[in-house]
Coordinates of C-alpha atoms in Angstrom, one line a residue:
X1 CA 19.7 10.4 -9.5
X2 CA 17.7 8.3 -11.8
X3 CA 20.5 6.4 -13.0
X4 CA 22.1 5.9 -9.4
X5 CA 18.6 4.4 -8.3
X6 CA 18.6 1.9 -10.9
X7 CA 21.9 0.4 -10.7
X8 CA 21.5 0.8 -6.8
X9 CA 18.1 -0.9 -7.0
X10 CA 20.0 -3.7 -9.5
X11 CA 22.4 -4.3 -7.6
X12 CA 19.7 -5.4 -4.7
X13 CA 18.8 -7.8 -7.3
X14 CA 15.7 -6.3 -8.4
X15 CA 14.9 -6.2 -11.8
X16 CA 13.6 -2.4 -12.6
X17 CA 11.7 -1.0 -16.3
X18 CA 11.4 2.5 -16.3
X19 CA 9.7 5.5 -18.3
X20 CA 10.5 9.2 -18.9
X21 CA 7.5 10.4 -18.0
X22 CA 3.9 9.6 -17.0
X23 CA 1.9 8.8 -20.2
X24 CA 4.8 5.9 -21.3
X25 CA 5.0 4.5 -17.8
X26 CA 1.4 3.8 -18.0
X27 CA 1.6 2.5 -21.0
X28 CA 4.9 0.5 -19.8
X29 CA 2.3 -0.6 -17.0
X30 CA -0.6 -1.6 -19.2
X31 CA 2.1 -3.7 -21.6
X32 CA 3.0 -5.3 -18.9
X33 CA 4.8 -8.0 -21.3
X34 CA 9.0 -7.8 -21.0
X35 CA 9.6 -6.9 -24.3
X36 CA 11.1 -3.2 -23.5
X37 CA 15.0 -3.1 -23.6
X38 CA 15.3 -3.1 -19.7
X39 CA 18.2 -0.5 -20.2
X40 CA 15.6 2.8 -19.8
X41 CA 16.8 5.2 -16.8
X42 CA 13.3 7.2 -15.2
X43 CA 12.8 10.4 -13.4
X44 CA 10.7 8.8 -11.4
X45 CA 8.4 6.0 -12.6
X46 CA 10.1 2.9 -11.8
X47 CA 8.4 -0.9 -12.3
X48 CA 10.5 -3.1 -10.0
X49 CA 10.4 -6.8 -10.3
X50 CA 11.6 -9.1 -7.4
X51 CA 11.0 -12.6 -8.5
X52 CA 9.7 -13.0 -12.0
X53 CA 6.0 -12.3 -11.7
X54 CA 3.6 -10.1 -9.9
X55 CA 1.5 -11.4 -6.6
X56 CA -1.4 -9.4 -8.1
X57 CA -0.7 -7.6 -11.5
X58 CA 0.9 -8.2 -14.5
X59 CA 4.2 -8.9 -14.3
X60 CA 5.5 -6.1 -12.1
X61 CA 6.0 -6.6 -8.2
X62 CA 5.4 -2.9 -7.3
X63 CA 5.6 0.9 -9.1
X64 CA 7.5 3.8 -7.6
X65 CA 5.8 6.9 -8.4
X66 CA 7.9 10.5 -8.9
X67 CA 5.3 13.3 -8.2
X68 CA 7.1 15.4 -10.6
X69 CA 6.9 13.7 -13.8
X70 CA 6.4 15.5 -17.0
X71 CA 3.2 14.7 -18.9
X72 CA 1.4 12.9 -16.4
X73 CA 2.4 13.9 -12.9
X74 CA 3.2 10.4 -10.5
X75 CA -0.4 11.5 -8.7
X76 CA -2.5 11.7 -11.7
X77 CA -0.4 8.2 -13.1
X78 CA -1.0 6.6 -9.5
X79 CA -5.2 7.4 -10.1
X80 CA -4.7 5.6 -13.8
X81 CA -3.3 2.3 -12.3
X82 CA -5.5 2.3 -9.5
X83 CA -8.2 2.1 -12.3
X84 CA -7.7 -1.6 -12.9
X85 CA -5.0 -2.7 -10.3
X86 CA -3.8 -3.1 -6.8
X87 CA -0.5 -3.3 -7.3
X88 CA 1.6 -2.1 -4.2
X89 CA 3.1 1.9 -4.9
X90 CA 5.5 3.9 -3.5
X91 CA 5.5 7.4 -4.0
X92 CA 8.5 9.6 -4.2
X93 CA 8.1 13.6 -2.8
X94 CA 10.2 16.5 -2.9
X95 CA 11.2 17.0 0.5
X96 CA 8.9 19.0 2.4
X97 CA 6.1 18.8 0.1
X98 CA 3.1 17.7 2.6
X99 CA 0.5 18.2 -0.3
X100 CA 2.4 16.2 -2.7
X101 CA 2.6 13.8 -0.1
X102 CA -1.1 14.1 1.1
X103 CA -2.1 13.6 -2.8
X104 CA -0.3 10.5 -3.4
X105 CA -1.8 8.3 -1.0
X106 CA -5.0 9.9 -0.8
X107 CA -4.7 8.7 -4.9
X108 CA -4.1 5.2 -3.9
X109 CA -0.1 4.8 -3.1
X110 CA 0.6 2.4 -0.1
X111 CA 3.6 4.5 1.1
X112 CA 6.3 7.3 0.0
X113 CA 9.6 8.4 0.7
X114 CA 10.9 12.0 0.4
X115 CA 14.0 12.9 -1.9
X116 CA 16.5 12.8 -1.1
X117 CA 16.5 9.6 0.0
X118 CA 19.3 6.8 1.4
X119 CA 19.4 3.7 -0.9
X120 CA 19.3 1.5 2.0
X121 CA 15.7 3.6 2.9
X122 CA 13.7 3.0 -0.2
X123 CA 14.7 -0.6 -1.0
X124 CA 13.9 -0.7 3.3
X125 CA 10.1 0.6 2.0
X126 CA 10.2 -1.8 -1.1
X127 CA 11.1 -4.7 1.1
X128 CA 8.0 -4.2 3.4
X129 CA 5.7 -3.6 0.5
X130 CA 6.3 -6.5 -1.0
X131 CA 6.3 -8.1 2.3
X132 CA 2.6 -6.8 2.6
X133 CA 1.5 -7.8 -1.0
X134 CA 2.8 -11.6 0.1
X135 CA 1.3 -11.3 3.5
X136 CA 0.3 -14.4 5.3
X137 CA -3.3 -15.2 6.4
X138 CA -3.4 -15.0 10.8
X139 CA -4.2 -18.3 11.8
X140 CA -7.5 -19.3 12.5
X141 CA -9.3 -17.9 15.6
X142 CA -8.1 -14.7 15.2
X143 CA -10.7 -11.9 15.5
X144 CA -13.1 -14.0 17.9
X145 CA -14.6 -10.9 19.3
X146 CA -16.5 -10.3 15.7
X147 CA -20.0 -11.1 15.7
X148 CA -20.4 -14.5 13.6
X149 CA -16.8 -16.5 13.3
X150 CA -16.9 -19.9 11.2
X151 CA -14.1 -21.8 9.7
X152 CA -13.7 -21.3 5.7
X153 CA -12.7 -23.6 3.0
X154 CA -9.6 -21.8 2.6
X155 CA -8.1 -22.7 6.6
X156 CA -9.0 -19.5 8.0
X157 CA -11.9 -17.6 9.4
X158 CA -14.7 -16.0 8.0
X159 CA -15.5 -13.1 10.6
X160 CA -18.7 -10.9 10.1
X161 CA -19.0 -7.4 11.6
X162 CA -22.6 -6.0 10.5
X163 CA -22.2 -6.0 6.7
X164 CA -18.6 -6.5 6.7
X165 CA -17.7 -9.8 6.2
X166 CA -13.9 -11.2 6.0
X167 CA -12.4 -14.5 4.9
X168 CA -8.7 -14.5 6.7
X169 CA -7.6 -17.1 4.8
X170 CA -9.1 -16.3 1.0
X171 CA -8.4 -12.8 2.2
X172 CA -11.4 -11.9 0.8
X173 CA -14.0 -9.0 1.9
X174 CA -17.3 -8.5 1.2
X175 CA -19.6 -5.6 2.4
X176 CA -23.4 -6.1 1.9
X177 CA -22.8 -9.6 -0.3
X178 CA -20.4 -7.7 -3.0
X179 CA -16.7 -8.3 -3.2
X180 CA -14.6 -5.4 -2.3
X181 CA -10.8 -5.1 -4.0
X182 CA -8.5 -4.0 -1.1
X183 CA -5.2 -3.1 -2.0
X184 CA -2.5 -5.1 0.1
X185 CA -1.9 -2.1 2.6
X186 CA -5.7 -1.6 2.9
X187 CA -6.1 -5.3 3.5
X188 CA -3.4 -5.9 5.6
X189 CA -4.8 -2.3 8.1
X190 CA -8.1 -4.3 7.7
X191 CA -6.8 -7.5 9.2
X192 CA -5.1 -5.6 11.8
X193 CA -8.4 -4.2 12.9
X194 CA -10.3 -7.3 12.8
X195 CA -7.6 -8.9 14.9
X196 CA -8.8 -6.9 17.5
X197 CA -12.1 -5.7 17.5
X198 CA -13.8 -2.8 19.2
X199 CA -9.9 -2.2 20.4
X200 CA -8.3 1.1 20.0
X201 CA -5.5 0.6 18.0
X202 CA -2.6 3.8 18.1
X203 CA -1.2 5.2 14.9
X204 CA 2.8 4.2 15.8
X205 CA 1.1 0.4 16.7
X206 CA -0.4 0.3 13.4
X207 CA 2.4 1.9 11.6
X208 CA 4.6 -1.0 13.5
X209 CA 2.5 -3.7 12.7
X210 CA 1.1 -2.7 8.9
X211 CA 3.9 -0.8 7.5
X212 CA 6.6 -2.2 9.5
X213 CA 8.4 0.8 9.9
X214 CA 11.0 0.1 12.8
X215 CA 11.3 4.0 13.2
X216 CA 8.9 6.7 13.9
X217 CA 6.9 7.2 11.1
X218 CA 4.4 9.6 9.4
X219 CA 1.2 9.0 10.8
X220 CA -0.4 10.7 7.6
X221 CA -0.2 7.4 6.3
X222 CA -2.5 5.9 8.5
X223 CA -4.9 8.5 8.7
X224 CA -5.1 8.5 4.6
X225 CA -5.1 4.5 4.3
X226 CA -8.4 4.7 7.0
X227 CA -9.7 7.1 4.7
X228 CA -9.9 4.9 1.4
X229 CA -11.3 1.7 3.9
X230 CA -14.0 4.1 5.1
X231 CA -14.7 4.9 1.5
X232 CA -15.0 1.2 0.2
X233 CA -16.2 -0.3 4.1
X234 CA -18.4 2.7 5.0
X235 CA -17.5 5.7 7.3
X236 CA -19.1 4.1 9.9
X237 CA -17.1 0.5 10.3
X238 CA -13.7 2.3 11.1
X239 CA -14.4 4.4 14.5
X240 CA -11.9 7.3 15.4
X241 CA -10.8 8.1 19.1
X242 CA -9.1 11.4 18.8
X243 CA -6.1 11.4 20.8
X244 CA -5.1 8.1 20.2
X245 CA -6.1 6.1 17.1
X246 CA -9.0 4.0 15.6
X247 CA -10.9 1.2 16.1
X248 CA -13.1 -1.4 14.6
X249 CA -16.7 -1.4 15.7
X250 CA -18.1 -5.0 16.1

């Protein structure tokens, strides 16, 4: 299956360095500099690289993540790049397994698939997390419900909900004065939220709009991804209303 996902994935036109197991596709991640033989066939760890460069890390695009790799497991790999980086990652499951699943993306993956999986699926789920780690600022005057809005240097807004504050267009965030590192998912849920403030927001609407998924989806996405804003934002900034979704309080 390894091999098949590579030439599949090569064939897509993605360029994809791979590892054996955990500790070398760390390292392979760390390296980070071309040099390998670009010939190596994973179980699991996959770097893909779509266009030559990284829009955040490195020189890789985005990591796919087996759960099951030997030496260090894709969980405990996905916690070691999350250390320094917030490069998009995909997870892949055994099917079925809803802790596996559960422990990727509580450990910082954007999104996962379960195997076995269609080609046309995961490069599907590449294609929108690369789509999110490129994401657009929303033109200015979005978010006009927050409580201070002012135009920013960078063309967009800076929006201000208690000690939240966002720049759309730097897509920067700041809670209490510090900076805050979002990953692209987290950021892009964030902007969602701010787009409509003190809205309640479904889990299929933001599964639509932030993961793209053009099918029903697992909603344990969303509910994990809320989870790491509350811990960098505060619990308090991301309100739940049980039986239909979440919503920004102003």
């Amino acid at each position: 299956m390894r091999r098949s996902f590579t030439v599949a994935l090569e064939r897509y036109g993605y360029r994809v360095r791979a590892a054996a197991d955990g500790l070398t596709g760390l390292e392979l991640f760390r390296d980070g500099d071309g040099n390998g033989d670009g010939n190596g066939h994973a179980d699991g760890a996959g770097d893909v690289d779509g266009d030559g460069h990284a829009p955040g890390d490195g020189c890789f695009d985005l990591l796919i993540l087996d759960v099951m790799l030997p030496g260090l497991d894709g969980i405990g790999l996905c916690r070691r790049v999350r250390e320094t980086s917030l490069v998009p990652i995909l997870m892949m499951s055994a099917r079925g397994d809803g802790l596996d699943i559960v422990a990727g993306l509580e450990a910082g993956a954007d999104d996962y698939v379960v195997k076995p999986v269609d080609t046309y699926v995961l490069v599907a789920r590449i294609r929108s997390l690369l789509r999110r780690a490129t994401y657009a600022p929303p033109a200015a005057g979005a978010g006009r419900d927050a409580a201070q809005v002012g135009p920013t240097a960078s063309g967009g807004d800076l929006l201000v909900f208690g000690d939240l504050t966002l720049d759309t267009g730097g897509l920067e965030v700041f809670v209490s004065g510090s900076p805050v590192a979002l990953t692209p998912t987290e950021l892009k849920l964030l902007l969602e939220f701010a787009a409509h403030p003190g809205v309640v927001l479904e889990r299929h609407t933001l599964l639509r709009n932030v993961w793209d998924y053009g099918w029903d989806g697992d909603s344990r996405v969303v509910d994990l991804c809320v989870q790491r804003l509350r811990r960098k934002l505060g619990r308090d900034r991301i309100e739940t209303v049980r039986g239909f979704g979440y919503k920004l309080r102003r």
